[in-house]
XYZ file of C-alpha atoms in Angstrom:
744
model
C -65.298 -14.446 -68.803
C -68.331 -12.304 -69.236
C -67.123 -10.740 -72.494
C -67.435 -14.161 -74.272
C -71.061 -13.219 -74.811
C -69.742 -10.735 -77.294
C -68.006 -13.401 -79.335
C -70.823 -13.375 -81.763
C -69.717 -13.998 -85.236
C -69.234 -10.730 -86.700
C -70.592 -11.409 -90.006
C -67.724 -11.228 -92.366
C -68.452 -8.651 -94.821
C -67.084 -9.498 -98.130
C -65.757 -6.597 -100.030
C -68.336 -4.749 -102.030
C -68.201 -5.548 -105.658
C -65.571 -3.999 -107.846
C -65.930 -4.307 -111.570
C -64.095 -7.606 -111.502
C -65.571 -9.224 -108.437
C -68.784 -9.432 -106.493
C -69.088 -9.717 -102.755
C -70.058 -12.998 -101.260
C -73.574 -11.925 -100.551
C -75.255 -10.652 -103.671
C -74.256 -9.649 -107.110
C -72.890 -6.134 -107.145
C -73.018 -3.580 -109.932
C -70.729 -4.418 -112.765
C -70.052 -7.854 -111.358
C -70.568 -10.796 -113.661
C -70.774 -13.361 -110.893
C -72.963 -13.661 -107.872
C -71.850 -13.371 -104.341
C -68.385 -14.406 -103.532
C -66.623 -12.866 -106.455
C -63.870 -11.699 -104.157
C -63.016 -15.221 -103.239
C -60.910 -16.003 -106.257
C -58.436 -18.833 -105.800
C -55.434 -16.661 -106.497
C -54.766 -12.945 -106.784
C -54.778 -13.100 -110.549
C -57.932 -15.167 -111.086
C -61.435 -14.522 -109.773
C -63.972 -17.324 -109.462
C -67.247 -17.408 -107.592
C -66.937 -19.487 -104.426
C -70.407 -20.561 -103.237
C -68.785 -22.705 -100.537
C -67.486 -19.582 -98.778
C -70.975 -18.175 -98.715
C -72.076 -21.432 -97.072
C -69.123 -21.277 -94.682
C -70.475 -17.950 -93.471
C -73.668 -19.771 -92.524
C -71.692 -22.211 -90.370
C -69.969 -19.308 -88.626
C -73.101 -17.285 -87.945
C -75.145 -20.286 -86.787
C -72.380 -21.210 -84.342
C -72.473 -17.752 -82.825
C -76.263 -17.599 -82.718
C -76.376 -20.948 -80.938
C -73.767 -19.726 -78.466
C -75.646 -16.509 -77.713
C -78.936 -18.364 -77.369
C -77.161 -20.679 -74.896
C -78.267 -23.788 -76.743
C -76.827 -26.824 -74.926
C -73.767 -28.231 -76.659
C -72.781 -24.969 -78.354
C -70.727 -23.360 -75.573
C -67.824 -22.879 -77.996
C -69.896 -21.199 -80.693
C -67.898 -18.009 -80.202
C -65.293 -19.497 -82.567
C -67.602 -18.460 -85.404
C -66.021 -15.025 -85.212
C -62.621 -16.583 -85.967
C -64.101 -18.187 -89.068
C -65.311 -14.783 -90.216
C -61.922 -13.170 -89.648
C -60.140 -15.754 -91.808
C -62.724 -15.447 -94.581
C -62.429 -11.682 -94.519
C -58.633 -11.744 -94.761
C -58.856 -14.146 -97.695
C -61.480 -12.201 -99.636
C -60.204 -8.687 -99.043
C -56.566 -9.499 -99.743
C -57.460 -11.396 -102.911
C -59.579 -8.484 -104.088
C -56.894 -5.863 -103.440
C -54.014 -7.865 -104.903
C -55.996 -8.744 -108.037
C -56.668 -5.052 -108.543
C -52.995 -4.231 -107.994
C -51.823 -6.838 -110.501
C -54.410 -5.815 -113.083
C -54.126 -2.029 -112.840
C -50.810 -1.442 -111.116
C -52.394 0.371 -108.193
C -55.035 0.123 -105.491
C -57.733 2.760 -105.611
C -58.358 3.365 -101.913
C -61.249 5.713 -102.627
C -63.082 2.995 -104.554
C -62.276 0.383 -101.925
C -63.532 2.380 -98.948
C -66.534 3.596 -100.920
C -67.591 -0.002 -101.564
C -67.022 -0.979 -97.946
C -68.969 2.035 -96.720
C -72.086 1.431 -98.776
C -71.898 -2.322 -98.207
C -71.538 -2.360 -94.413
C -72.381 0.924 -92.776
C -76.040 1.487 -93.782
C -77.227 -1.794 -92.251
C -75.189 -1.114 -89.128
C -76.660 2.391 -88.935
C -80.203 1.008 -89.044
C -79.438 -1.329 -86.139
C -77.641 1.349 -84.127
C -80.454 3.846 -84.651
C -83.036 1.206 -83.701
C -81.129 0.320 -80.532
C -80.703 3.983 -79.611
C -84.462 4.534 -79.891
C -85.536 1.189 -78.391
C -83.164 1.703 -75.488
C -85.070 4.846 -74.530
C -88.168 2.703 -74.047
C -86.838 -0.657 -72.882
C -84.017 0.286 -70.502
C -83.820 2.240 -67.262
C -82.211 5.695 -67.443
C -78.747 4.814 -66.167
C -78.397 1.861 -68.530
C -79.814 4.050 -71.285
C -77.017 6.561 -70.769
C -74.456 3.743 -70.951
C -76.146 2.364 -74.059
C -75.969 5.674 -75.906
C -72.220 5.750 -75.250
C -72.047 2.261 -76.729
C -73.909 3.536 -79.803
C -71.325 6.290 -80.218
C -68.430 3.844 -79.915
C -70.022 1.365 -82.336
C -70.818 4.054 -84.917
C -67.223 5.276 -84.779
C -65.843 1.704 -85.070
C -64.101 1.715 -81.695
C -66.556 -0.472 -79.780
C -63.923 -3.103 -79.044
C -61.732 -0.599 -77.205
C -64.679 0.695 -75.181
C -65.468 -2.841 -74.070
C -61.800 -3.555 -73.368
C -61.747 -0.620 -70.968
C -64.915 -1.843 -69.252
C -63.889 -5.475 -68.998
C -60.526 -4.610 -67.503
C -62.009 -2.149 -65.000
C -62.751 -4.334 -61.994
C -64.279 -1.453 -60.067
C -66.834 -0.967 -62.844
C -68.144 -4.502 -62.366
C -71.816 -5.284 -62.156
C -73.041 -3.637 -65.337
C -75.462 -5.541 -67.542
C -74.442 -6.755 -70.989
C -74.621 -4.137 -73.706
C -77.003 -4.737 -76.649
C -74.091 -3.641 -78.838
C -71.403 -5.847 -77.340
C -71.236 -7.838 -80.581
C -70.089 -4.724 -82.441
C -66.604 -5.354 -81.041
C -65.862 -7.719 -83.913
C -67.208 -5.264 -86.485
C -64.856 -2.663 -85.041
C -61.918 -5.071 -85.275
C -62.670 -5.780 -88.908
C -63.141 -2.153 -89.851
C -59.883 -1.250 -88.128
C -58.234 -4.032 -90.121
C -59.523 -2.506 -93.360
C -58.204 0.918 -92.374
C -54.778 -0.606 -91.719
C -54.512 -3.276 -94.423
C -55.710 -1.520 -97.566
C -53.355 1.497 -97.231
C -50.465 -0.842 -96.349
C -51.027 -2.883 -99.508
C -51.369 0.318 -101.532
C -47.924 1.412 -100.329
C -46.456 -2.018 -101.137
C -47.934 -1.889 -104.627
C -46.553 1.590 -105.144
C -43.073 0.405 -104.195
C -43.285 -2.752 -106.326
C -45.092 -1.160 -109.284
C -41.937 -0.827 -111.396
C -40.814 -4.405 -110.904
C -40.270 -6.356 -114.128
C -42.826 -8.966 -113.157
C -45.280 -6.871 -111.257
C -47.699 -9.666 -110.345
C -45.042 -11.915 -108.854
C -43.341 -9.025 -107.031
C -46.578 -7.780 -105.490
C -47.637 -11.241 -104.394
C -44.238 -12.031 -102.897
C -43.919 -8.796 -100.930
C -47.501 -8.921 -99.662
C -47.078 -12.590 -98.707
C -43.915 -11.836 -96.725
C -45.640 -8.900 -95.052
C -48.646 -11.073 -94.187
C -46.430 -13.753 -92.681
C -44.555 -11.218 -90.565
C -47.788 -9.614 -89.385
C -49.258 -13.030 -88.572
C -46.270 -14.081 -86.466
C -46.086 -10.790 -84.560
C -49.834 -10.669 -83.929
C -49.991 -14.313 -82.839
C -47.114 -13.797 -80.392
C -48.946 -10.785 -78.957
C -52.138 -12.822 -78.747
C -50.359 -15.482 -76.684
C -48.897 -12.838 -74.382
C -52.192 -11.031 -73.841
C -54.053 -14.303 -73.325
C -51.752 -14.919 -70.363
C -51.880 -11.349 -69.055
C -55.221 -9.778 -70.042
C -57.983 -11.851 -71.557
C -60.025 -8.759 -72.452
C -57.214 -7.289 -74.517
C -56.471 -10.654 -76.094
C -60.049 -11.340 -77.085
C -61.259 -7.877 -78.029
C -58.056 -6.127 -79.079
C -57.367 -5.612 -82.770
C -53.584 -6.301 -82.630
C -54.128 -9.767 -81.165
C -56.669 -10.659 -83.878
C -54.852 -9.462 -86.986
C -53.019 -12.786 -87.359
C -56.311 -14.475 -88.261
C -56.875 -12.036 -91.111
C -53.254 -12.623 -92.132
C -53.831 -16.382 -92.305
C -56.663 -15.700 -94.744
C -54.395 -13.334 -96.667
C -51.761 -16.042 -97.083
C -54.424 -18.349 -98.479
C -55.145 -15.773 -101.169
C -51.485 -15.029 -101.931
C -49.587 -18.297 -102.017
C -49.733 -20.379 -105.231
C -51.964 -23.128 -103.866
C -53.590 -23.462 -107.276
C -50.285 -24.784 -108.677
C -50.022 -27.617 -106.161
C -50.706 -31.034 -107.584
C -52.072 -33.728 -105.352
C -54.602 -36.570 -105.285
C -58.208 -35.470 -104.980
C -58.768 -37.676 -101.866
C -56.155 -35.584 -100.040
C -58.103 -32.428 -100.867
C -61.288 -34.164 -99.755
C -59.765 -35.094 -96.381
C -58.377 -31.582 -95.934
C -61.817 -29.997 -96.317
C -63.677 -32.395 -94.048
C -60.929 -32.272 -91.414
C -61.192 -28.484 -91.362
C -64.959 -28.598 -90.979
C -64.655 -31.222 -88.224
C -62.165 -28.996 -86.397
C -64.630 -26.091 -86.409
C -67.484 -28.288 -85.159
C -65.232 -29.796 -82.481
C -64.412 -26.330 -81.187
C -68.086 -25.401 -81.034
C -68.957 -28.398 -78.866
C -65.724 -28.640 -76.838
C -64.726 -25.076 -76.016
C -66.441 -23.062 -73.299
C -65.918 -20.007 -71.103
C -63.047 -21.702 -69.265
C -61.013 -22.146 -72.466
C -58.057 -19.703 -72.470
C -58.918 -17.725 -75.554
C -57.763 -16.793 -78.105
C -54.220 -18.077 -77.400
C -53.223 -21.441 -78.806
C -56.870 -22.574 -78.739
C -57.703 -20.146 -81.567
C -55.348 -22.029 -83.887
C -57.836 -24.882 -84.269
C -60.817 -22.949 -85.725
C -58.497 -20.624 -87.648
C -56.573 -23.409 -89.359
C -59.770 -25.422 -89.729
C -61.321 -22.565 -91.677
C -58.176 -22.250 -93.768
C -58.354 -25.966 -94.559
C -61.976 -25.710 -95.734
C -61.131 -22.760 -98.009
C -57.941 -24.390 -99.293
C -59.668 -27.663 -100.131
C -61.893 -25.954 -102.690
C -59.303 -23.704 -104.382
C -59.335 -24.780 -108.050
C -56.057 -25.843 -109.572
C -54.706 -24.693 -112.897
C -57.206 -25.475 -115.613
C -59.998 -26.360 -113.177
C -63.255 -24.449 -112.973
C -64.010 -25.771 -109.510
C -62.476 -28.225 -107.077
C -65.452 -29.267 -104.963
C -65.830 -32.864 -106.017
C -69.024 -34.788 -105.490
C -68.164 -35.628 -101.874
C -66.235 -32.578 -100.718
C -67.362 -30.384 -97.818
C -67.564 -27.515 -100.292
C -70.379 -29.307 -102.101
C -72.396 -29.373 -98.869
C -71.622 -25.724 -98.116
C -72.659 -24.733 -101.632
C -76.222 -25.927 -101.107
C -79.092 -23.484 -101.414
C -79.913 -23.426 -97.702
C -76.356 -22.685 -96.439
C -75.914 -20.026 -99.102
C -79.229 -18.388 -98.199
C -78.187 -18.185 -94.541
C -74.750 -16.999 -95.595
C -76.210 -14.125 -97.598
C -78.231 -13.076 -94.566
C -75.452 -13.628 -92.050
C -74.247 -10.023 -91.757
C -77.688 -8.577 -91.042
C -78.644 -11.534 -88.883
C -75.513 -11.023 -86.860
C -76.286 -7.328 -86.453
C -79.865 -7.883 -85.238
C -79.878 -11.012 -83.104
C -77.883 -9.791 -80.094
C -79.826 -6.538 -79.526
C -83.055 -8.533 -79.732
C -81.831 -10.945 -77.037
C -80.430 -8.332 -74.671
C -83.292 -5.847 -74.933
C -85.820 -8.652 -74.461
C -84.087 -9.694 -71.249
C -83.894 -6.077 -70.112
C -87.661 -5.924 -70.402
C -88.703 -9.451 -69.397
C -85.934 -10.633 -67.087
C -83.699 -13.681 -67.475
C -84.809 -16.044 -70.241
C -84.149 -19.735 -70.847
C -82.464 -21.097 -73.946
C -85.704 -22.172 -75.700
C -87.049 -18.601 -75.509
C -83.682 -17.186 -76.570
C -83.634 -19.556 -79.524
C -87.104 -18.396 -80.579
C -86.043 -14.745 -80.283
C -82.917 -15.445 -82.323
C -85.025 -16.971 -85.069
C -87.376 -13.987 -84.892
C -84.388 -11.686 -85.454
C -84.303 -13.027 -89.016
C -87.320 -10.824 -89.824
C -85.647 -7.434 -89.280
C -82.482 -8.912 -90.795
C -84.317 -9.813 -93.995
C -86.009 -6.421 -94.109
C -82.694 -4.609 -93.678
C -81.011 -6.690 -96.361
C -83.859 -6.190 -98.833
C -84.663 -2.513 -98.326
C -81.348 -1.046 -97.130
C -78.309 -3.139 -98.065
C -79.209 -4.363 -101.559
C -80.654 -1.114 -102.958
C -77.585 0.873 -101.902
C -75.143 -1.721 -103.175
C -76.881 -2.032 -106.534
C -77.645 1.635 -107.034
C -75.893 2.915 -110.156
C -76.233 6.458 -108.874
C -74.382 5.668 -105.641
C -71.772 3.352 -107.172
C -70.896 5.671 -110.059
C -68.553 7.864 -108.036
C -66.527 6.863 -104.950
C -67.433 10.065 -103.157
C -71.107 9.116 -103.265
C -70.436 5.809 -101.556
C -68.305 7.599 -98.975
C -71.110 10.108 -98.439
C -73.503 7.219 -97.767
C -71.022 5.830 -95.242
C -70.559 9.166 -93.484
C -74.335 9.626 -93.297
C -74.619 6.143 -91.802
C -72.183 7.193 -89.085
C -73.722 10.604 -88.401
C -77.316 9.321 -87.966
C -76.712 7.042 -84.954
C -74.206 9.495 -83.469
C -76.787 12.293 -83.482
C -79.487 10.017 -82.061
C -77.164 8.797 -79.321
C -76.184 12.331 -78.363
C -79.803 13.497 -78.240
C -81.115 10.532 -76.240
C -78.046 10.359 -73.997
C -78.049 14.074 -73.176
C -81.769 14.038 -72.430
C -81.348 11.023 -70.174
C -78.513 12.601 -68.197
C -80.574 15.742 -67.678
C -83.478 13.676 -66.350
C -81.239 11.734 -63.952
C -79.725 14.822 -62.383
C -76.086 15.712 -61.765
C -73.296 13.218 -62.206
C -70.768 15.436 -60.429
C -69.064 14.040 -57.311
C -70.990 14.294 -54.052
C -69.866 17.019 -51.626
C -69.268 14.791 -48.605
C -68.927 17.800 -46.305
C -72.662 18.351 -46.517
C -73.719 14.801 -45.635
C -76.026 14.309 -42.656
C -74.421 12.608 -39.628
C -74.769 8.870 -39.367
C -76.176 7.172 -36.311
C -73.593 5.453 -34.102
C -76.166 2.959 -32.851
C -79.791 2.018 -33.194
C -81.915 0.917 -36.142
C -81.614 4.135 -38.185
C -78.839 4.820 -40.635
C -78.823 8.579 -39.970
C -78.727 10.310 -36.584
C -82.128 11.714 -35.570
C -82.091 12.896 -31.971
C -85.816 13.658 -31.808
C -86.870 10.505 -33.615
C -88.676 12.475 -36.303
C -88.831 11.116 -39.849
C -86.565 12.565 -42.514
C -87.957 15.236 -44.803
C -88.418 14.334 -48.435
C -85.488 15.026 -50.717
C -83.318 13.590 -53.480
C -81.287 10.427 -53.121
C -77.648 10.873 -52.128
C -75.742 9.954 -54.165
C -77.964 10.050 -57.237
C -77.834 6.966 -59.480
C -75.426 8.624 -61.937
C -73.230 9.798 -59.054
C -73.292 6.391 -57.376
C -71.577 4.702 -60.315
C -68.497 6.864 -59.675
C -68.743 7.143 -55.886
C -65.483 5.381 -55.059
C -63.277 5.863 -52.012
C -60.832 8.761 -52.572
C -57.784 6.533 -52.249
C -56.211 7.165 -55.651
C -54.533 4.083 -57.103
C -54.271 2.245 -53.794
C -56.785 -0.465 -54.708
C -54.253 -2.031 -57.023
C -55.324 -3.602 -60.314
C -55.186 -7.340 -61.071
C -51.834 -7.212 -62.876
C -50.061 -5.367 -60.004
C -48.149 -7.497 -57.497
C -47.147 -4.895 -54.868
C -49.106 -2.074 -53.268
C -47.503 1.363 -53.128
C -46.867 2.882 -49.705
C -50.374 4.368 -49.606
C -50.094 6.272 -46.320
C -52.829 8.805 -45.491
C -53.603 11.120 -42.601
C -50.746 11.862 -40.191
C -48.190 10.080 -42.358
C -45.295 10.879 -39.972
C -47.062 9.370 -36.979
C -45.534 6.197 -35.518
C -49.091 4.959 -34.971
C -50.991 3.637 -37.951
C -54.084 1.700 -38.847
C -53.686 -0.864 -41.626
C -56.613 -1.611 -43.955
C -55.963 -4.994 -45.580
C -57.938 -7.087 -48.048
C -59.755 -6.930 -51.387
C -62.111 -4.241 -52.722
C -64.596 -5.110 -49.971
C -61.947 -3.889 -47.554
C -61.235 -0.860 -49.747
C -64.814 0.386 -49.348
C -63.978 1.161 -45.675
C -61.207 3.612 -46.575
C -63.093 6.823 -45.723
C -64.388 5.749 -42.272
C -60.966 4.461 -41.235
C -59.237 7.596 -42.493
C -61.619 9.647 -40.310
C -60.891 7.355 -37.376
C -57.130 7.660 -37.823
C -57.243 11.426 -38.335
C -59.206 11.988 -35.119
C -56.410 10.283 -33.207
C -53.488 11.787 -35.112
C -52.608 8.409 -36.609
C -51.711 7.345 -40.130
C -53.793 5.020 -42.325
C -52.052 2.518 -44.575
C -54.126 0.833 -47.273
C -53.050 -2.531 -48.649
C -55.899 -3.539 -50.939
C -55.968 -5.520 -54.185
C -58.935 -5.913 -56.503
C -60.528 -9.347 -56.624
C -57.817 -10.881 -54.421
C -59.029 -13.022 -51.497
C -57.256 -12.236 -48.242
C -57.452 -15.867 -47.101
C -54.689 -17.834 -48.783
C -56.709 -19.226 -51.670
C -55.594 -19.619 -55.256
C -58.383 -18.395 -57.510
C -58.997 -17.673 -61.159
C -59.256 -14.045 -62.253
C -61.916 -13.293 -64.866
C -60.118 -10.246 -66.247
C -56.822 -12.038 -66.680
C -58.577 -15.212 -67.805
C -56.291 -17.489 -65.809
C -55.048 -18.407 -62.351
C -54.601 -15.268 -60.298
C -50.879 -15.630 -59.563
C -50.499 -11.898 -58.983
C -52.870 -12.196 -56.026
C -50.686 -14.794 -54.317
C -47.585 -12.665 -54.883
C -49.293 -9.523 -53.610
C -50.662 -11.256 -50.499
C -47.256 -12.660 -49.579
C -45.671 -9.237 -50.057
C -48.309 -7.437 -47.973
C -48.010 -9.907 -45.106
C -44.227 -9.745 -45.238
C -44.309 -5.935 -45.068
C -46.479 -6.075 -41.957
C -44.313 -8.771 -40.382
C -40.991 -6.987 -40.914
C -42.122 -3.364 -40.492
C -43.137 -1.440 -37.356
C -46.114 -3.004 -35.593
C -49.332 -1.138 -36.464
C -51.769 0.033 -33.784
C -54.671 -1.724 -35.472
C -55.166 -4.072 -38.419
C -58.603 -4.031 -40.045
C -59.281 -6.855 -42.493
C -62.189 -7.518 -44.825
C -62.782 -9.683 -47.857
C -65.535 -11.015 -50.053
C -66.483 -14.320 -48.466
C -67.559 -16.069 -51.690
C -64.285 -17.123 -53.267
C -65.017 -20.747 -52.341
C -67.971 -22.686 -50.953
C -65.664 -25.202 -49.241
C -65.760 -24.143 -45.578
C -62.914 -26.364 -44.483
C -60.701 -25.034 -47.239
C -61.720 -21.474 -46.377
C -60.968 -21.955 -42.669
C -57.526 -23.356 -43.436
C -56.873 -20.514 -45.876
C -57.828 -17.885 -43.310
C -55.576 -19.460 -40.702
C -52.598 -19.255 -43.067
C -53.213 -15.529 -43.465
C -54.031 -14.758 -39.825
C -50.941 -16.474 -38.405
C -48.415 -13.856 -39.658
C -50.876 -11.075 -38.764
C -51.025 -12.258 -35.160
C -47.244 -12.183 -35.038
C -47.319 -8.381 -35.418
C -48.817 -8.045 -31.944
C -51.457 -5.608 -33.217
C -55.204 -5.972 -32.564
C -56.932 -7.548 -35.565
C -60.540 -6.753 -36.440
C -62.508 -8.517 -39.144
C -65.351 -6.482 -40.671
C -67.995 -8.972 -41.694
C -68.712 -8.809 -45.416
C -71.500 -6.423 -46.398
C -74.541 -7.554 -48.418
C -73.924 -8.453 -52.060
C -77.071 -7.468 -54.007
C -76.024 -9.322 -57.162
C -77.811 -6.780 -59.355
C -76.940 -3.323 -60.653
C -78.466 -1.226 -57.883
C -77.863 2.292 -59.327
C -79.418 1.214 -62.631
C -82.455 -0.223 -60.867
C -82.915 2.868 -58.710
C -82.578 5.152 -61.736
C -85.715 3.529 -63.122
C -87.681 3.962 -59.877
C -86.142 6.847 -57.900
C -89.364 7.405 -55.941
C -90.019 3.713 -55.343
C -86.653 2.482 -54.115
C -88.361 -0.439 -52.385
C -88.766 -1.950 -55.844
C -84.991 -2.477 -55.898
C -84.838 -4.490 -52.673
C -82.954 -7.767 -53.073
C -82.992 -11.230 -51.516
C -81.542 -11.412 -48.001
C -80.738 -15.112 -48.295
C -78.576 -14.604 -51.385
C -77.069 -11.273 -50.354
C -76.198 -12.052 -46.734
C -75.249 -15.713 -46.420
C -73.710 -17.025 -43.220
C -70.172 -15.693 -42.778
C -67.998 -18.682 -41.817
C -65.146 -16.608 -40.368
C -67.466 -14.414 -38.302
C -69.114 -17.526 -36.872
C -65.787 -19.090 -35.956
C -64.638 -15.852 -34.309
C -67.859 -15.682 -32.286
C -67.322 -19.291 -31.194
C -63.801 -18.471 -29.966
C -62.163 -20.661 -32.611
C -60.008 -17.830 -34.009
C -57.907 -16.395 -31.166
C -56.542 -12.895 -31.541
C -59.243 -11.667 -33.923
C -62.390 -9.659 -33.190
C -65.356 -9.401 -35.526
C -67.743 -6.486 -36.125
C -70.682 -6.075 -38.494
C -72.723 -3.168 -39.841
C -75.138 -5.514 -41.591
C -77.922 -5.045 -39.001
C -78.367 -1.475 -40.239
C -77.725 -2.257 -43.943
C -80.221 -5.113 -43.932
C -82.407 -4.543 -40.867
C -85.002 -6.877 -39.428
C -85.606 -10.468 -40.413
C -87.604 -10.032 -43.589
C -86.839 -11.758 -46.897
C -85.257 -8.702 -48.537
C -82.604 -6.027 -47.968
C -83.118 -2.395 -49.023
C -81.132 -0.620 -51.719
C -81.833 2.772 -50.144
C -82.081 3.795 -46.480
C -82.872 7.250 -45.191
C -82.440 8.606 -48.740
C -78.895 7.210 -48.888
C -78.221 5.048 -51.966
C -76.202 2.256 -50.401
C -74.518 0.493 -53.353
C -72.499 1.723 -56.317
C -72.821 -1.515 -58.324
C -73.864 -5.079 -57.579
C -71.505 -5.665 -54.655
C -69.851 -2.539 -53.163
C -71.035 0.254 -50.888
C -71.054 3.808 -52.160
C -68.477 6.038 -50.510
C -71.365 8.140 -49.153
C -72.825 5.086 -47.389
C -69.411 4.230 -45.937
C -68.976 7.797 -44.621
C -72.429 7.747 -43.030
C -71.520 4.431 -41.388
C -68.265 5.857 -39.928
C -69.666 6.672 -36.447
C -71.206 3.219 -36.176
C -67.993 1.506 -37.283
C -65.922 3.512 -34.805
C -68.271 2.599 -31.955
C -68.136 -1.078 -32.919
C -64.325 -1.024 -33.000
C -64.211 0.721 -29.646
C -66.702 -1.661 -28.042
C -64.724 -4.609 -29.360
C -61.728 -3.424 -27.332
C -59.529 -3.123 -30.400
C -59.623 0.680 -30.485
C -59.248 3.194 -27.638
C -61.794 6.032 -27.631
C -60.728 9.205 -29.413
C -58.574 11.298 -27.079
C -57.735 8.392 -24.748
C -54.037 7.860 -23.964
C -52.426 5.198 -26.013
C -51.586 2.019 -24.090
C -47.948 1.007 -23.888
C -47.143 -1.673 -26.475
C -46.636 -5.140 -25.049
C -43.419 -6.993 -25.626
C -45.228 -9.934 -27.153
C -48.743 -10.515 -28.417
C -51.189 -11.967 -25.949
C -53.929 -14.452 -26.583
C -56.166 -11.718 -28.002
C -53.566 -10.487 -30.463
């Protein structure tokens, strides 16, 4: 669940201060109270809530501890849920108070306050990351980073990261320094949806006899309906797509709605013993702490698990809502009293800027220094408080308190637009320059590729043994990222349970080669299509992303749960081969790292191979290719003339292949094994190359580029022919046997 690193608590931005309320960070212009003025106990009464400012500190510290990987804080990502509830409570209370007082909601004022409160600090961070990325990251990652800057500046970062997390074939990219902006995007999208919706409700209810009661009732009913619908969607997406569930706005709105209900319902009229309120507050705080220490990356999230921190936050807020006639409801021993201390409130005031700065500091430091331990990450997180303090003092506060800016809504909006334009322009300039330096990103013209060697130590054919002339890498690093096999949608996505027909070449031929397995089988599409076309055969591709061909039940990171679709797809593919016409050749391949249990793996392979043997077709297993474990195109983009610097460990990349060993020992009848690894990782040295003969071999951290696969086609064909599984091109086809023999 790599995107959990983005859970960082998006620092809940309390609404900028209207005349009647101040945001929970600092006193705003025209605001009689300090921070937290928006946190009034009911829509018709505004009271400063220092405990909410302290609650922000709890949320941000949880996320910082999670990102720093401090032991015992694996569930710190729930801090973002705390922020969402606080934001729903504050913003809804602010808007409904304005509606009851004035009879309308001034959207221009609202968005002006939000713009000058939130966007300038974000712009400073985005601009800093855009510039720092040009120095601290390699060109290919720099180009990706500038796209992240664009998405973050336009408040759509969460949808950019959804698309990346759900794209299995784009795996292997490093974490973005702006991954934490997903939660800022969710919140800003909530503002764009919620404030106009409430304005429409107020407009409809404005003529009611008792305007305050009518507005509160309609908004409360709307909030409840939104909460139920969003929570149901969250449960569905948690089962089907963890990226959508975690990062998607629709599946997070229910948490804002819970906060809205806190602001709308007449909790202040409830009478009850003070000990009950005391227990409510401490139980809520305990629930949040329990989530921080008990949850981890394996927790299906958000789903039902998100109820605990969400309701825990609601309980903490509810416990300190003053009743009728009370100025405050903390009590001497309430959790609100602890949260209202000077230290929590100081951290709470800084939380937004601290949240903005800490993650870029961590990621860019690792990009420059390599992997860091949690003590170093903790020190860097603490150091991020320095730019956070500077941004709050010299950017956020002056703009929020400026009478010139706050006088007219259009001035605040102009500040917000400027804060968007600055990082966008920087990202476009840096990104465009980077792409020009890296060379073309257009697809490689495979017709112009040099011929690959069918045998020998060289990757490319050189009849006279002369060295290759100098020239550019093929594909270039930018091209490599998109150098996939041209098989359309035939490498089916995780949620798909049946492959389409996917016939290529001479589709009407009764003879066909079947390519079967996961994406490590799919990388052999082009060589096998060439092989089939030379013989006038068809190629059928049955490939599913991240799905082990041996009959193993695994967990899928994108779906965030057991990969049931894989089991269904595998059964369907095997059944299609068993009941359909017998193919001339079955080529299988699969990542061999789905389990470290060799006995389990052997049994799983046997369950898959048994129905394949029953087809009577020759079966060839292509031994898994090296798995670099690092983003090869990104590395090469930083050292195009020193590709040796991107060599990777042989021991980690090419472990012993249990199935290949068993085939060689004669323990797997009916299956041959071939390997191209001697040319991909030649010799016996400690490392494997990322580039050979000017061919960039890998498109990510695990898969061959399509160019490399095409260059390997002659070698693969020779290996298949020598194995006896494939007749030479032009040879007459042998008559099919009535029943499979011992060799399949």
